[in-house]
Tab-separated table of C-alpha atoms in Angstrom:
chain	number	residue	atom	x	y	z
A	216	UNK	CA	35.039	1.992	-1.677
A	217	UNK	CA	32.515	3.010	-4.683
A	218	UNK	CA	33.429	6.601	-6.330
A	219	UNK	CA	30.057	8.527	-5.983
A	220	UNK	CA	28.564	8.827	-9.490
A	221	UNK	CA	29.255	12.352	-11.168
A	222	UNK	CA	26.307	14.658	-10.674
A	223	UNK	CA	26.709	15.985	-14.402
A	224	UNK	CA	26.357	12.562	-15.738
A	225	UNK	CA	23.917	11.234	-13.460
A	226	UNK	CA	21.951	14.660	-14.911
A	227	UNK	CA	22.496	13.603	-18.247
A	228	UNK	CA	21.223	9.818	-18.056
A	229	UNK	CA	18.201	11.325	-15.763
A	230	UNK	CA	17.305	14.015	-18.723
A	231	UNK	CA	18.022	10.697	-21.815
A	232	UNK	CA	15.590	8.297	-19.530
A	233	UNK	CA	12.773	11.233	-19.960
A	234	UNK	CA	13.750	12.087	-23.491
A	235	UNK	CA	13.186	8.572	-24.501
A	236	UNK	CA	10.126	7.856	-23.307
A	237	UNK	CA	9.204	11.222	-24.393
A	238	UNK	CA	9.816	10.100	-27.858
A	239	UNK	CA	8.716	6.298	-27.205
A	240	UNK	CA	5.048	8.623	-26.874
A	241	UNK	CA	5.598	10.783	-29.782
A	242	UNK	CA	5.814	7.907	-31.676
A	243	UNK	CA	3.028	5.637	-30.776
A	244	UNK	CA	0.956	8.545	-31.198
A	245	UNK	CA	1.321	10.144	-34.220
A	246	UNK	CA	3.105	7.088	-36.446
A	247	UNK	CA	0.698	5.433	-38.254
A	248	UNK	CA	0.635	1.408	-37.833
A	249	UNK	CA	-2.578	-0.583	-38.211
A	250	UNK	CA	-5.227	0.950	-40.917
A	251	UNK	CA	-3.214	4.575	-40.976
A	252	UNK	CA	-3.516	4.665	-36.994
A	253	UNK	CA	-1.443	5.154	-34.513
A	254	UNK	CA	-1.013	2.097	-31.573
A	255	UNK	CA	-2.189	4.770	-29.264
A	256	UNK	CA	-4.840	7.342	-30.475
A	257	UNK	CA	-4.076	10.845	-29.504
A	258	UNK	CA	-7.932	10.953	-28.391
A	259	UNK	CA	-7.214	9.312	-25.326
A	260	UNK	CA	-3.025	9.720	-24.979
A	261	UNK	CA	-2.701	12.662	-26.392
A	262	UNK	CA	0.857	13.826	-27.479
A	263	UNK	CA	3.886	14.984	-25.698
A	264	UNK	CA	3.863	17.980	-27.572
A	265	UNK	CA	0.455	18.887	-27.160
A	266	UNK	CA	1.269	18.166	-23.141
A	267	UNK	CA	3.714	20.290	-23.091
A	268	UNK	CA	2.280	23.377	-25.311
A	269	UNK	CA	-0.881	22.957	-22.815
A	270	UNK	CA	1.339	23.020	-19.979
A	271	UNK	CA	3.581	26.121	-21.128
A	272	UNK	CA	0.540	28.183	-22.022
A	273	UNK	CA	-0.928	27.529	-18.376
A	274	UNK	CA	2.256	28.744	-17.039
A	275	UNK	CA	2.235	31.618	-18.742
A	276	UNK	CA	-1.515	32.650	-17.886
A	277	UNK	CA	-2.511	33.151	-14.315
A	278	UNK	CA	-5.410	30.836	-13.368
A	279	UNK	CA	-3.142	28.063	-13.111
A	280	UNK	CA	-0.602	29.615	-10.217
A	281	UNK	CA	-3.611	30.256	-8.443
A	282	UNK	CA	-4.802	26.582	-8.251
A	283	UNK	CA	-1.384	25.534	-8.087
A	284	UNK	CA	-0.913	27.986	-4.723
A	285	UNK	CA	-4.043	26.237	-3.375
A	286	UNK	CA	-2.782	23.066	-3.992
A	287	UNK	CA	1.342	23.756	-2.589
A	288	UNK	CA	-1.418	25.523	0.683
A	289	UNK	CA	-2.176	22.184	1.483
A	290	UNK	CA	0.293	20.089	0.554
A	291	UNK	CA	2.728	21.947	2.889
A	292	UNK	CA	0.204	21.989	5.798
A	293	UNK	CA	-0.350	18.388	5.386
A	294	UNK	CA	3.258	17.683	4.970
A	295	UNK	CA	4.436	19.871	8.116
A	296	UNK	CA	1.296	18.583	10.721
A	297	UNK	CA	1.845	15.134	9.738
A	298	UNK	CA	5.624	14.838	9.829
A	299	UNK	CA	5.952	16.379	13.202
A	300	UNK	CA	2.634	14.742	14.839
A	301	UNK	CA	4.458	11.285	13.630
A	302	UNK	CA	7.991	12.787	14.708
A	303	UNK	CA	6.179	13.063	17.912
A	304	UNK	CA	4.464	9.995	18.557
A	305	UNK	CA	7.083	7.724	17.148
A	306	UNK	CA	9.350	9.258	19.811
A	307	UNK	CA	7.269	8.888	22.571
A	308	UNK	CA	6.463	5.802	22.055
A	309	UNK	CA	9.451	4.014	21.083
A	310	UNK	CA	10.796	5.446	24.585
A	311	UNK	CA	7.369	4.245	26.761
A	312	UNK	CA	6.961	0.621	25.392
A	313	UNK	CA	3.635	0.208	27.697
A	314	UNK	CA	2.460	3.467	26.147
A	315	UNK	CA	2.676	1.704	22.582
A	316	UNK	CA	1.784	-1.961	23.772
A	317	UNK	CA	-1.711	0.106	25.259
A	318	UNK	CA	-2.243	2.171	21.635
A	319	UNK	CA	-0.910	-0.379	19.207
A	320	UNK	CA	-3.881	-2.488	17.999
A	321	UNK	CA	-5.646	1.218	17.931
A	322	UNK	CA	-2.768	2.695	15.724
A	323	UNK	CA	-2.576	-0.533	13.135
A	324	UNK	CA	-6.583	0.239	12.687
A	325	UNK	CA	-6.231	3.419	12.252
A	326	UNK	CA	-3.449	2.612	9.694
A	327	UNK	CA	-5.915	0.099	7.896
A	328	UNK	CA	-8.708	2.544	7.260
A	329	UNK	CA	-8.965	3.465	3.509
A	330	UNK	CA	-7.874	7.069	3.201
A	331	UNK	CA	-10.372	7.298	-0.132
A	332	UNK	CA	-13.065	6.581	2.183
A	333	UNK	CA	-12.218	9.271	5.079
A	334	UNK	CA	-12.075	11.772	2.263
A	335	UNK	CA	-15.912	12.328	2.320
A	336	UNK	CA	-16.458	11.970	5.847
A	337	UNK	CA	-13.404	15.007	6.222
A	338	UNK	CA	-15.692	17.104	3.969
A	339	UNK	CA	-18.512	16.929	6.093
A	340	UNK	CA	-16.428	17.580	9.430
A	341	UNK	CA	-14.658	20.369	8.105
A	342	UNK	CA	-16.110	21.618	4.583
A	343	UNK	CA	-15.012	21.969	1.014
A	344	UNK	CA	-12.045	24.640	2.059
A	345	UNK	CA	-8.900	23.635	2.644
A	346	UNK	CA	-8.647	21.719	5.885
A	347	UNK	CA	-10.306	18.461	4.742
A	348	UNK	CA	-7.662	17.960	2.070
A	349	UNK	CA	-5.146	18.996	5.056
A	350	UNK	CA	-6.625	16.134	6.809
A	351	UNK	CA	-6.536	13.527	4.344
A	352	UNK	CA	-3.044	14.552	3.754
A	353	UNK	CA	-1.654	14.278	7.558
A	354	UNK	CA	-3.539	10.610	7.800
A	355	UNK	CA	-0.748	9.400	4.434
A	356	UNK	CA	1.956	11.277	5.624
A	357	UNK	CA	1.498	10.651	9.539
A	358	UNK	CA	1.407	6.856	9.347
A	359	UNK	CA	4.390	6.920	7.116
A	360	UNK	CA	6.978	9.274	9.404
A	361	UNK	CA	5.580	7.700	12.481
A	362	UNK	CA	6.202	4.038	11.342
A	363	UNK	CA	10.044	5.084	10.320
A	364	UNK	CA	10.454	7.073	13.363
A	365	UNK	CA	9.584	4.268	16.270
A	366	UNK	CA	11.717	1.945	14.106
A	367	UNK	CA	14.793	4.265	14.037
A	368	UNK	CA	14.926	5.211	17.761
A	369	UNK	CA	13.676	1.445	18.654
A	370	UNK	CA	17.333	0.420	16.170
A	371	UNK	CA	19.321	1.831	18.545
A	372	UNK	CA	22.202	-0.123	19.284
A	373	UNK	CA	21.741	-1.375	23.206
A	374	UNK	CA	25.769	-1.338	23.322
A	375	UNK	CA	25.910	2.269	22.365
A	376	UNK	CA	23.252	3.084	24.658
A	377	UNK	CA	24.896	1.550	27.670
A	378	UNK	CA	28.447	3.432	26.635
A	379	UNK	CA	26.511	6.499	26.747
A	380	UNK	CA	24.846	5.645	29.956
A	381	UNK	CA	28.527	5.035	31.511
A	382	UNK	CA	29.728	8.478	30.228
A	383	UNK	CA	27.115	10.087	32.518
A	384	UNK	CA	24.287	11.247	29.451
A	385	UNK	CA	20.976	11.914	31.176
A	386	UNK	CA	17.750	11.219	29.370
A	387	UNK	CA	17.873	14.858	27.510
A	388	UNK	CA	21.522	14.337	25.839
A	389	UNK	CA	20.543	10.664	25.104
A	390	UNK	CA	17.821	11.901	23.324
A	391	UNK	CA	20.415	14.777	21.608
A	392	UNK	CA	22.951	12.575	20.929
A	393	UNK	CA	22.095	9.148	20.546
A	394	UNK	CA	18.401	8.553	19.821
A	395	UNK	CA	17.688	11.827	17.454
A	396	UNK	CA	20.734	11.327	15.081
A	397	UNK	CA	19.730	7.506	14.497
A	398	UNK	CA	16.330	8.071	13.802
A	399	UNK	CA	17.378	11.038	11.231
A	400	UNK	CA	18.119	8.457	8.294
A	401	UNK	CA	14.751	6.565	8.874
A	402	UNK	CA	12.661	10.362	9.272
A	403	UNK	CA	14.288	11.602	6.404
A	404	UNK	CA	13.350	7.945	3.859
A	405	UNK	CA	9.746	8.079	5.209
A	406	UNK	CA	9.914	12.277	4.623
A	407	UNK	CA	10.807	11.537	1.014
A	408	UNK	CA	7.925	9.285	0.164
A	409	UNK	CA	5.561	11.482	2.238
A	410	UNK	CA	6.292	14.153	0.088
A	411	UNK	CA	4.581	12.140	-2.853
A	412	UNK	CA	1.360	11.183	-0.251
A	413	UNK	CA	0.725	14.863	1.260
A	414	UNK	CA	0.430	15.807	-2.700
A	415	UNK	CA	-1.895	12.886	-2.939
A	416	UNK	CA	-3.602	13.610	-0.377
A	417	UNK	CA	-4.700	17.138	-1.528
A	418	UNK	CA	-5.338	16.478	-5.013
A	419	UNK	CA	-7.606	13.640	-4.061
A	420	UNK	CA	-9.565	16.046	-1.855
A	421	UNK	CA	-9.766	18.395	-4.554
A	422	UNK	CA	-10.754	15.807	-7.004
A	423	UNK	CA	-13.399	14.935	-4.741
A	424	UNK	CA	-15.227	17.930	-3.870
A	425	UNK	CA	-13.262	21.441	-4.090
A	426	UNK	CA	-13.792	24.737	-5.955
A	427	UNK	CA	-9.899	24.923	-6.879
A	428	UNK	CA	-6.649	23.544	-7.063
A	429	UNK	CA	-4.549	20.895	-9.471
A	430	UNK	CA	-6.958	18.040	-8.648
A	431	UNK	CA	-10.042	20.622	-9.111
A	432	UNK	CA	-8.495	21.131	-12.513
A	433	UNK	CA	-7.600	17.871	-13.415
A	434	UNK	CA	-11.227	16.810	-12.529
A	435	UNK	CA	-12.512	19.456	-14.931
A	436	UNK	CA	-10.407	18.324	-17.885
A	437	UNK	CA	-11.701	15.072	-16.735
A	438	UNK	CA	-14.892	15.768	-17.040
A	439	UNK	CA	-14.967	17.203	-20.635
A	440	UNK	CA	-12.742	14.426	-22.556
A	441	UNK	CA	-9.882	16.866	-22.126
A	442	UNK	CA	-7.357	13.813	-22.155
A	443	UNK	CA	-4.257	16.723	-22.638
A	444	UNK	CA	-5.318	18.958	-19.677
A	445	UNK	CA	-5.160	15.955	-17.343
A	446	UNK	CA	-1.505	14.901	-18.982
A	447	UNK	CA	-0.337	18.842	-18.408
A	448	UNK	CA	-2.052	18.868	-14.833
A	449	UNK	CA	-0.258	15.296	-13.937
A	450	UNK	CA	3.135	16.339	-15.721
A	451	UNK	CA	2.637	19.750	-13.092
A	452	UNK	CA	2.128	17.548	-9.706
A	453	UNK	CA	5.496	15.887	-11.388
A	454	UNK	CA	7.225	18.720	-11.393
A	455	UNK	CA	5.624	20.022	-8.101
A	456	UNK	CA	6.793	16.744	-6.626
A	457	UNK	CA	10.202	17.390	-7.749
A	458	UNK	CA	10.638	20.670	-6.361
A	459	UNK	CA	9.508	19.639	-2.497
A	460	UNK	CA	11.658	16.212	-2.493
A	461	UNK	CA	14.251	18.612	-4.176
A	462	UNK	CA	14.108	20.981	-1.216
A	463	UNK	CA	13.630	17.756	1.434
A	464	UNK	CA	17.200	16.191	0.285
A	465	UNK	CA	18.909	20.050	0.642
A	466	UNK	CA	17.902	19.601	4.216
A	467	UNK	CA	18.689	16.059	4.643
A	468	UNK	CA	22.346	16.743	3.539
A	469	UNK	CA	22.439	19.610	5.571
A	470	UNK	CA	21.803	17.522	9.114
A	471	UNK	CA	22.967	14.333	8.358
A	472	UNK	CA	26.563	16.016	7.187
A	473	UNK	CA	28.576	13.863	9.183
A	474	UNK	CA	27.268	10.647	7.170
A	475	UNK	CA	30.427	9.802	5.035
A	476	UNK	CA	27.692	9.354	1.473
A	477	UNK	CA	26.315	12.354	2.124
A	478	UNK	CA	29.837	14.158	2.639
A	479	UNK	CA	30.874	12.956	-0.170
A	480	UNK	CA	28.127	14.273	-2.163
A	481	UNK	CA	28.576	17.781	-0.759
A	482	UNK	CA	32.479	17.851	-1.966
């Protein structure tokens, strides 16, 4: 069996990978190459250190916690609403398969529909504020978990189920002990990348039509050539992004414990 990689050294190659391209940047921006230019003109790349001064002095101020507390607003809402409404409905109906032979053509067009093009429509139903970017949000993330969810519980091994059956488990401790802990891998993959969609989800809204928020603010640095105030507010949602699949994975180790990778990783 594989030895688990060393979390200090995995650290270390993470933090060289973003070094490097850091300087990989630097350089095509500031080293002169063809006629005493740069390959990429810090007009529309900017620099890494300008990025990063930019995004340090927002930190420090206050305007920028405030659109970054709008944004987190709705990114959790959309996260939490969509995750369980496709925890949900993936359950239900990978245990009714003539409820999901009924709703699936429905639920594959609903998947289809381009979320860019809801976006507008969600602003009329439920204004500028915060609940049409909590909508756009919960139609990327529910999709996702749902998907995962009917695919876990419908991977269930029929053997397993019948040995179950034998040893007296009603529906309820099925659905304890069987169903729920072989769906948890699946839930918690599609959780990951839904992390990543309820953000994009929100800052799209925002970028659309909003009065605050990181995609408000990227939209306004947008709008006035500001190509280093939409680096700082996309290295932010980076971070931001970071932080929620940071605290997703504590939680995924914490209830799937008995998986021999992730009890390895918590020696």
């Amino acid at each position: 069996m594989k030895a688990p990689m060393n979390r200090g050294k995995l650290l270390v190659l993470q933090v060289l990978v973003g070094l490097g391209f850091l300087v990989l940047w630097h350089l095509l921006t500031t080293v002169p190459v063809i006629d005493g230019k740069p390959l990429m003109p810090p007009f529309f790349f900017s620099t890494p250190l300008d990025v990063l001064a930019r995004t340090a002095k927002d930190f420090a101020g206050t305007e920028i916690w405030r659109h970054l507390g709008i944004t987190l607003l709705e990114t959790v809402l959309a996260f939490a609403i969509g995750a369980l409404g496709g925890i949900v409905v993936g359950f239900a109906f990978a245990r009714r398969e003539l409820l999901a032979a009924i709703f699936d053509p429905y639920v594959k067009a609903a998947n289809a529909l381009p979320r860019v093009v809801l976006a507008p429509i969600f602003a009329l139903w439920f204004g500028l504020g915060i609940w049409s970017k909590v909508a756009l949000g919960f139609t990327l993330v529910f999709f996702i978990v749902f998907f995962n969810v009917y695919q876990g519980i419908k991977e269930v091994s029929p053997t397993v189920l019948a040995n179950a059956r034998m040893l007296g488990m009603n529906e309820r401790q099925l659905l304890r002990h069987v169903y729920w802990p072989a769906a948890l891998t699946w839930m918690f993959s599609s959780l990951h990348t839904s992390v990543g969609f309820a953000l994009v989800g929100a800052v799209v809204g925002e970028y659309l039509g909003s009065a605050g928020g990181l995609g408000y603010k990227i939209h306004e640095a947008e709008s006035v050539f500001d190509v280093t105030g939409v680096f700082s507010g996309m290295l932010i949602l980076a971070i931001f992004v970071i932080v929620i699949d940071t605290a997703v994975t504590m939680i995924e180790n914490r209830l799937l414990v008995w998986r021999p990778d992730t009890a390895a990783k918590t020696v």
